[in-house]
Amino acid sequence: MTLRHVPGPLRPHTIGLVGQFVRPSRSQGGRSIGTAIAEEITTETGSGMLSSTTSSVAESPASAAFKIMSGLILCRQPIVTPELTPFERAYYNYQSELQKRLMWTFPKWFYYPEGTLAERQFSSVQPTVDGNDRAEFEKPDIVFNRDRRSKQEIVFPERDVERETEESAKIYAKIEPRPRITEADKMNDFRSLERKLDRTLYLLVKKDRQANEWKFPAAEVLNGETLTGAARRVLLNGGPNMNTWLVSNTPAAYHHYPYKLEDNEKYNGAKIFYLKSRIFAGIFVPQKGSGIIDYAWLTKDEIPDYVHKGYWASMANALSKQ
Amino acid sequence: MILASSFLPRMLRTRTRTIFANGSVLGATNAPAASAFSPQATIDVMACNGITFTRGKRSRAGGELQQKQKIVNMLSLISPRRKQPRRIKMSYEDLLRHRTVHRAWQLIVRAKREERRLELQKQYYKMKHACDELQKASHVLYESAMEKPSPIRFPMEYRIPTLTPPRRIWDATWKRPAEEKKRKRTV
């Protein structure tokens, strides 16, 4: 499948079209379906602004120089499992009840051996199973004091505090699970890594600019450096005390934008290749000289409120919803 | 030998045999076959509730018997023998409810699976697009980006999400360890 090359000035009907990147044609045959999908996906939320900027980048002569930059999509993976919907909760409850009905009879002979005092106490506390109960439409089927037509009800004897030793008291120590909603959630602390434990948090940094302040951190790839090397330099902007892991040397996302002629004489625009990385411990501390004045750890839903629309169109599909 | 008939297919099985502590078999005409597990020490645990267990003298044989008894007990707990539940019989209305719930669940699972598949597809093509652009931009950088570690190594700190968070949710005080000095090579 090939995309037609649309030469010349920007046509009005191409503005705002989804997936219509204007590119200089190449001699090496047609593009694959994959590239076409990639472009469509890239400009999912393409605005008129975006199309005009990208077309001007593409239409510039082949000798145009672009500043190649390496960016970092640093994320903190979820710490807790995803939230259950009410239906899921109800379904799991239903399945638990079914399993209790199908569960085998409690092996009293193993835990409370016959002839012991504990067994006598345990048995005395158990509810009597009514053999004449004809509420269910099946015949009563009682084996080892358990009605097999329904789930078994076990009652544990009350705790004998007088006779308790230090060791036996340990059995009754309650396990209290920690709450899934943390202090950071309540305070809405966007700089904290303990917020939104069930979601992935992505690092966004704020640079001192008039527009396009919030971005994923990036730096220019210097001579002789690789993308990975530049990404490591980007990480240092957040201080040395971050336990991170670079997922791969391969870029996960690509964003490009043109420079205004007045600003930069050397380059026509910038091309940023983003690498994915994960943080396991430590905190991001903006270093002096990095140009970073603020930072935030945000979920995928929160990022569009901070970043420029065209930028988000480039980055959105590389991120994970959960 | 726990129960001789346990490991045979149902068709070939005669009937379960109860073996007493002194080695005699309930209803057997021949003497039981000797095996490494000492048949004299095994008893049918499920039948224990009804049968009086003849306690042996305090001897080495007695100790062995108790040990083997414990093993038999544990194995009977783990095995699925005699644990077949009663079949659930639902009324027609209950059956309809069950089927509706099941179908709704299948739909939800399918939707989730599809959503995940689409997300991965988008991520893949995003990556592909980025690599294509990189190849056009700089061949050198492209080659270095294509280097993949073989096999892929994950860090030790990688954690699977749990239902509730740990006591210490995030280690904010992590410090980069000092670089180890290179050891002097000895011949």
XYZ file of C-alpha atoms in Angstrom:
509
model
C 0.000 0.000 0.000
C 1.489 3.369 -0.971
C 0.544 6.854 0.060
C 0.395 9.389 -2.695
C 2.945 12.138 -2.465
C 1.223 15.528 -2.439
C 3.751 18.041 -3.699
C 3.682 21.823 -3.612
C 2.206 24.179 -1.028
C -0.078 22.932 1.691
C -3.551 22.284 0.325
C -6.480 23.457 2.496
C -8.183 20.077 2.426
C -5.145 18.354 3.925
C -5.277 20.384 7.111
C -6.756 18.410 9.964
C -6.842 15.157 8.024
C -6.079 12.156 10.111
C -3.010 10.290 9.001
C -1.999 12.394 6.052
C 1.630 13.137 6.578
C 3.108 15.039 3.667
C 6.485 13.590 2.921
C 9.073 13.872 0.214
C 8.883 10.724 -1.906
C 11.678 8.212 -1.759
C 13.025 6.165 -4.603
C 13.038 2.927 -2.619
C 9.572 1.661 -3.507
C 6.329 1.959 -1.601
C 5.802 2.120 2.108
C 4.522 -0.823 4.085
C 1.188 -1.043 5.800
C 2.973 -0.715 9.093
C 4.388 2.685 8.310
C 0.991 3.857 7.134
C -0.660 2.703 10.346
C 2.125 4.286 12.327
C 1.522 7.601 10.709
C -2.212 7.350 11.167
C -1.738 6.481 14.756
C 0.827 9.215 15.196
C -1.613 11.890 14.209
C -4.641 10.419 15.933
C -5.498 13.711 17.509
C -3.832 15.728 14.801
C -4.732 19.374 14.768
C -4.416 21.795 11.906
C -1.433 23.308 13.649
C 0.364 19.990 13.636
C -0.193 19.219 9.975
C 1.116 22.582 8.895
C 4.252 22.321 10.998
C 5.090 18.779 9.983
C 4.523 19.425 6.312
C 6.893 22.357 6.420
C 9.499 20.127 8.042
C 9.053 17.462 5.413
C 9.071 19.782 2.477
C 12.393 21.355 3.384
C 15.290 20.272 1.205
C 17.136 17.065 1.975
C 20.228 18.973 3.029
C 18.369 20.516 6.010
C 20.078 19.781 9.281
C 18.100 18.537 12.227
C 19.196 18.451 15.793
C 18.949 14.851 16.891
C 17.935 14.515 20.495
C 17.453 11.613 22.812
C 14.524 11.729 25.193
C 13.466 9.636 28.135
C 10.088 8.164 29.010
C 10.809 7.381 32.641
C 8.006 5.573 34.424
C 7.157 4.033 37.757
C 5.232 0.815 37.277
C 2.058 0.113 39.255
C 2.634 -1.097 42.800
C -0.847 -2.527 43.373
C -3.232 -4.454 41.151
C -5.824 -2.577 39.088
C -9.050 -1.463 40.737
C -11.937 -3.878 40.319
C -15.184 -2.708 38.785
C -18.395 -3.490 40.734
C -19.256 -6.271 38.289
C -15.822 -7.875 38.657
C -16.142 -7.708 42.402
C -19.561 -9.331 42.304
C -18.361 -11.990 39.872
C -15.369 -12.943 42.020
C -17.654 -13.124 45.039
C -20.022 -15.429 43.137
C -17.121 -17.667 42.114
C -15.897 -17.813 45.729
C -19.316 -18.934 46.920
C -19.435 -21.615 44.228
C -16.039 -22.859 45.295
C -17.107 -22.995 48.939
C -20.070 -25.114 47.909
C -17.749 -27.489 46.033
C -15.081 -27.506 48.742
C -14.363 -30.810 50.478
C -15.386 -31.284 54.090
C -13.103 -29.779 56.670
C -10.689 -32.547 57.806
C -11.416 -32.325 61.490
C -9.608 -35.630 62.131
C -6.345 -34.003 61.053
C -6.502 -30.687 62.916
C -8.376 -31.887 65.979
C -7.401 -35.526 66.531
C -10.003 -37.729 68.065
C -9.819 -38.032 71.815
C -8.191 -34.651 72.462
C -9.737 -31.877 74.512
C -9.411 -29.469 71.610
C -11.508 -31.768 69.456
C -14.214 -31.932 72.083
C -14.272 -28.140 72.386
C -14.308 -27.690 68.609
C -17.129 -30.163 68.070
C -19.263 -28.613 70.779
C -19.079 -25.217 69.052
C -20.075 -26.482 65.581
C -23.663 -25.816 64.449
C -25.849 -28.898 64.294
C -26.613 -30.018 60.767
C -30.308 -30.541 60.325
C -30.970 -33.773 58.487
C -34.645 -33.029 58.073
C -34.094 -29.788 56.209
C -35.996 -30.172 52.977
C -35.639 -26.568 51.860
C -33.333 -27.638 48.988
C -35.108 -29.812 46.461
C -32.552 -32.587 46.924
C -32.535 -35.286 49.566
C -30.403 -34.521 52.624
C -26.872 -35.841 52.208
C -24.934 -35.529 55.441
C -21.451 -37.004 55.725
C -19.137 -36.298 58.683
C -21.518 -33.664 60.006
C -21.570 -31.777 56.722
C -24.542 -31.255 54.461
C -23.108 -31.848 51.007
C -25.862 -29.896 49.278
C -24.468 -26.589 50.517
C -21.291 -24.926 51.703
C -19.957 -25.904 55.086
C -20.144 -23.469 57.980
C -17.197 -23.722 60.352
C -17.210 -21.998 63.707
C -13.910 -21.591 65.484
C -13.842 -21.858 69.267
C -13.448 -18.635 71.199
C -10.013 -17.568 72.145
C -9.058 -18.868 75.594
C -7.117 -15.842 76.860
C -6.408 -17.375 80.288
C -4.656 -20.411 78.881
C -2.868 -18.553 76.131
C 0.892 -18.580 75.904
C 3.052 -16.117 74.029
C 3.373 -18.517 71.134
C -0.300 -19.383 70.860
C -1.155 -15.672 70.990
C 0.884 -15.173 67.805
C -1.707 -17.195 65.864
C -4.328 -14.580 66.651
C -2.169 -11.626 65.601
C -4.217 -9.769 63.008
C -2.789 -9.027 59.609
C -3.802 -5.515 58.672
C -3.161 -4.751 55.021
C -1.934 -1.291 54.104
C -4.394 1.050 52.360
C -4.251 1.372 48.592
C -4.914 5.107 48.779
C -1.904 6.894 50.228
C -1.229 10.279 51.802
C 0.090 11.503 48.476
C -3.271 10.682 46.879
C -5.127 12.718 49.459
C -2.757 15.668 49.219
C -2.622 15.452 45.402
C 1.125 15.681 45.533
C 2.147 15.429 41.877
C 5.835 15.210 42.735
C 5.356 12.094 44.860
C 5.987 8.570 43.599
C 3.528 7.112 46.100
C 0.519 8.570 44.327
C -1.871 6.428 42.255
C -0.368 3.094 43.173
C -2.482 1.156 40.672
C -1.363 3.270 37.692
C 1.864 3.887 35.781
C 3.404 7.280 36.529
C 5.422 9.094 33.859
C 7.973 11.792 34.535
C 7.319 15.210 33.000
C 9.709 18.114 33.415
C 9.104 21.841 33.133
C 11.644 24.012 31.402
C 11.908 27.758 31.484
C 10.152 28.705 28.259
C 7.222 30.802 27.141
C 5.376 27.936 25.558
C 5.692 24.141 25.539
C 7.013 24.130 29.057
C 6.071 20.625 30.111
C 7.797 17.784 28.271
C 9.437 14.454 28.675
C 13.108 15.128 29.469
C 15.440 15.194 26.475
C 18.959 16.206 25.506
C 20.956 16.598 22.330
C 22.947 13.604 21.150
C 26.551 14.803 20.993
C 29.187 13.677 18.519
C 30.264 10.119 19.075
C 27.420 9.441 21.490
C 24.663 6.922 21.078
C 20.999 7.440 21.933
C 21.503 5.397 25.099
C 24.461 7.519 26.161
C 22.469 10.710 25.731
C 19.555 9.182 27.655
C 21.896 8.414 30.538
C 22.965 12.044 30.534
C 19.306 13.047 30.676
C 18.882 10.844 33.753
C 21.706 12.649 35.514
C 19.637 15.818 35.317
C 17.540 14.243 38.019
C 20.385 13.490 40.324
C 22.492 10.356 40.792
C 20.183 8.739 43.326
C 17.688 7.050 41.053
C 17.658 3.293 40.581
C 16.607 3.069 36.954
C 16.630 0.425 34.236
C 16.694 1.170 30.545
C 14.242 -1.204 28.924
C 15.894 -1.167 25.515
C 18.273 0.715 23.248
C 15.489 0.942 20.689
C 13.423 4.157 20.594
C 9.776 3.819 21.516
C 8.520 7.186 20.305
C 9.487 9.931 17.889
C 8.647 13.605 17.864
C 9.893 16.327 15.580
C 9.242 20.036 15.281
C 10.682 22.875 13.234
C 12.668 25.766 14.598
C 11.812 29.346 13.816
C 14.383 30.804 11.471
C 15.326 33.566 13.900
C 16.010 31.240 16.807
C 18.441 28.789 15.350
C 20.671 29.226 12.365
C 22.421 25.900 12.584
C 19.376 23.639 12.609
C 16.028 23.668 10.846
C 14.325 21.677 13.501
C 14.692 18.981 16.076
C 14.081 15.248 16.013
C 13.659 13.575 19.355
C 13.858 9.809 19.837
C 12.476 8.614 23.143
C 13.798 5.616 25.033
C 11.811 3.858 27.719
C 13.133 3.482 31.215
C 11.794 2.398 34.579
C 12.518 3.685 38.064
C 12.645 1.258 40.982
C 13.912 3.408 43.839
C 15.089 6.908 44.631
C 13.628 10.281 43.716
C 14.005 12.796 40.946
C 15.813 15.893 42.144
C 16.281 18.584 39.471
C 19.952 19.472 39.296
C 21.395 22.954 38.869
C 22.277 23.735 35.294
C 19.781 21.260 33.879
C 17.274 23.996 33.107
C 14.512 22.096 34.865
C 12.424 24.282 37.123
C 9.698 21.796 38.020
C 8.716 18.163 37.543
C 5.699 15.902 37.983
C 4.890 12.207 38.012
C 1.656 11.850 36.051
C -0.623 9.113 34.774
C -1.507 8.882 31.091
C -4.868 10.657 31.682
C -3.264 13.635 33.370
C -0.538 14.366 30.840
C -2.735 15.968 28.112
C -3.620 18.759 30.568
C 0.024 19.722 30.768
C 1.466 19.249 27.297
C 0.921 20.803 23.916
C -1.607 19.026 21.677
C 0.748 18.163 18.824
C 3.314 16.816 21.237
C 0.707 14.602 22.862
C -0.302 13.240 19.477
C 3.273 12.044 19.009
C 3.622 10.529 22.441
C 0.236 9.172 23.443
C 0.351 5.719 21.887
C 3.741 4.871 23.326
C 2.402 5.070 26.862
C 0.415 2.542 28.825
C -3.127 3.254 30.014
C -2.903 1.230 33.199
C 2.394 -49.158 49.728
C -0.468 -46.969 50.743
C -3.417 -48.628 49.090
C -2.586 -51.140 46.415
C -5.608 -50.318 44.312
C -5.014 -46.537 44.294
C -2.700 -46.439 41.319
C -4.690 -48.719 39.048
C -7.234 -47.463 36.530
C -10.805 -47.632 37.747
C -11.736 -50.520 35.474
C -8.925 -52.719 36.699
C -9.441 -51.894 40.339
C -11.101 -54.571 42.453
C -11.942 -52.710 45.598
C -10.074 -50.613 48.162
C -8.432 -52.720 50.798
C -8.114 -51.858 54.439
C -4.813 -52.858 55.947
C -4.424 -53.062 59.699
C -1.458 -52.150 61.821
C -0.389 -55.756 62.319
C -0.330 -56.333 58.586
C -3.559 -58.239 58.189
C -5.846 -57.158 55.402
C -9.581 -56.835 55.836
C -11.169 -59.725 53.975
C -7.932 -60.990 52.404
C -7.167 -64.677 51.928
C -3.456 -64.367 51.070
C -0.713 -62.657 52.993
C 0.019 -59.082 51.783
C 2.990 -58.622 49.442
C 6.101 -57.081 50.963
C 7.242 -53.729 49.611
C 9.834 -51.086 50.430
C 7.256 -49.045 52.273
C 6.473 -51.823 54.773
C 2.793 -52.703 54.355
C 2.501 -53.674 57.989
C 2.692 -50.035 59.032
C 0.034 -48.554 56.758
C -3.639 -48.207 57.517
C -6.616 -46.860 55.672
C -6.932 -43.399 57.130
C -10.477 -42.714 55.986
C -11.623 -45.865 57.758
C -9.822 -44.672 60.883
C -12.889 -42.901 62.198
C -14.790 -46.106 62.617
C -12.012 -48.610 63.334
C -10.202 -48.727 66.651
C -6.541 -48.290 66.028
C -4.470 -50.807 67.915
C -1.602 -48.857 69.411
C 1.730 -50.594 69.294
C 4.290 -50.848 72.068
C 6.816 -48.094 72.493
C 9.409 -49.548 70.216
C 11.331 -48.546 67.161
C 8.656 -50.213 65.117
C 6.070 -48.071 66.904
C 7.984 -44.856 66.034
C 8.205 -45.935 62.441
C 4.508 -46.634 62.406
C 3.641 -43.155 63.649
C 5.945 -41.563 61.108
C 4.392 -43.517 58.290
C 0.973 -42.769 59.647
C 1.781 -39.062 59.423
C 2.905 -39.465 55.845
C -0.271 -41.312 54.969
C -2.332 -38.583 56.635
C -0.636 -35.798 54.708
C -0.937 -37.644 51.413
C -4.618 -38.301 51.934
C -5.141 -34.573 52.532
C -3.382 -33.680 49.297
C -4.854 -36.394 47.084
C -8.239 -35.896 45.464
C -9.453 -39.285 46.699
C -12.808 -39.231 48.408
C -13.146 -35.497 47.797
C -15.471 -35.478 44.824
C -18.121 -32.847 45.631
C -21.795 -33.383 45.137
C -23.006 -32.229 41.753
C -24.586 -28.749 41.792
C -28.180 -28.988 40.610
C -29.638 -25.623 39.691
C -33.242 -24.763 39.046
C -33.987 -23.506 35.571
C -34.050 -19.868 36.687
C -30.783 -20.286 38.572
C -29.255 -21.878 35.531
C -30.330 -18.938 33.374
C -28.795 -16.548 35.875
C -25.561 -18.508 35.929
C -25.325 -18.586 32.159
C -26.042 -14.863 31.884
C -23.326 -14.065 34.411
C -20.874 -16.326 32.601
C -21.606 -14.750 29.235
C -21.289 -11.243 30.653
C -17.935 -12.204 32.127
C -16.726 -13.653 28.853
C -17.666 -10.416 27.103
C -15.745 -8.350 29.614
C -12.679 -10.570 29.374
C -12.843 -10.370 25.596
C -13.107 -6.568 25.684
C -10.097 -6.355 27.992
C -8.074 -8.674 25.821
C -8.920 -6.685 22.719
C -8.047 -3.413 24.422
C -4.681 -4.820 25.450
C -4.016 -6.133 21.976
C -4.766 -2.729 20.438
C -2.572 -0.926 22.942
C 0.331 -3.243 22.187
C -0.226 -2.856 18.468
C -0.109 0.926 18.760
C 3.035 0.764 20.848
C 4.671 -1.538 18.346
C 3.933 0.641 15.349
C 5.029 3.710 17.274
C 8.342 1.985 17.894
C 8.601 0.927 14.265
C 7.931 4.453 13.072
C 10.576 5.816 15.443
C 13.115 3.281 14.180
C 12.351 4.089 10.558
C 12.880 7.779 11.245
C 16.091 7.058 13.090
C 17.380 5.072 10.171
C 16.730 8.015 7.868
C 18.208 10.500 10.298
C 21.425 8.716 11.221
C 22.577 5.275 10.223
C 25.195 5.106 12.970
C 22.674 5.831 15.710
C 20.263 3.360 14.151
C 22.811 0.550 14.286
C 23.572 1.220 17.950
C 19.861 1.372 18.731
C 19.303 -2.036 17.129
C 21.729 -3.731 19.522
C 19.738 -6.023 21.738
C 21.044 -7.761 24.863
C 20.845 -11.503 24.474
C 19.334 -12.831 26.664
C 17.334 -9.876 28.031
C 18.140 -9.340 31.695
C 15.670 -7.867 34.123
C 16.790 -6.120 37.304
C 16.444 -7.792 40.688
C 14.273 -4.952 41.932
C 11.502 -5.741 39.452
C 8.303 -6.142 41.446
C 4.950 -7.646 40.531
C 1.968 -5.557 41.666
C 0.231 -6.904 44.749
C -3.271 -6.429 46.119
C -2.080 -4.059 48.844
C 1.123 -2.012 48.998
C 4.142 -2.938 51.167
C 4.798 -1.254 54.488
C 7.433 0.916 52.899
C 5.827 1.895 49.623
C 8.760 3.723 48.028
C 12.410 3.864 48.938
C 13.079 7.585 48.598
C 16.442 7.377 50.347
C 18.120 5.150 47.772
C 21.727 6.173 47.125
C 23.824 5.174 44.186
C 26.565 2.844 45.437
C 30.139 3.997 44.957
C 31.882 2.514 41.931
C 33.919 -0.546 42.772
C 37.605 -0.144 42.210
C 39.039 -2.441 39.585
C 40.753 -5.394 41.108
C 44.403 -5.945 40.354
C 44.739 -8.956 38.168
C 46.890 -11.699 39.606
C 48.557 -14.042 37.172
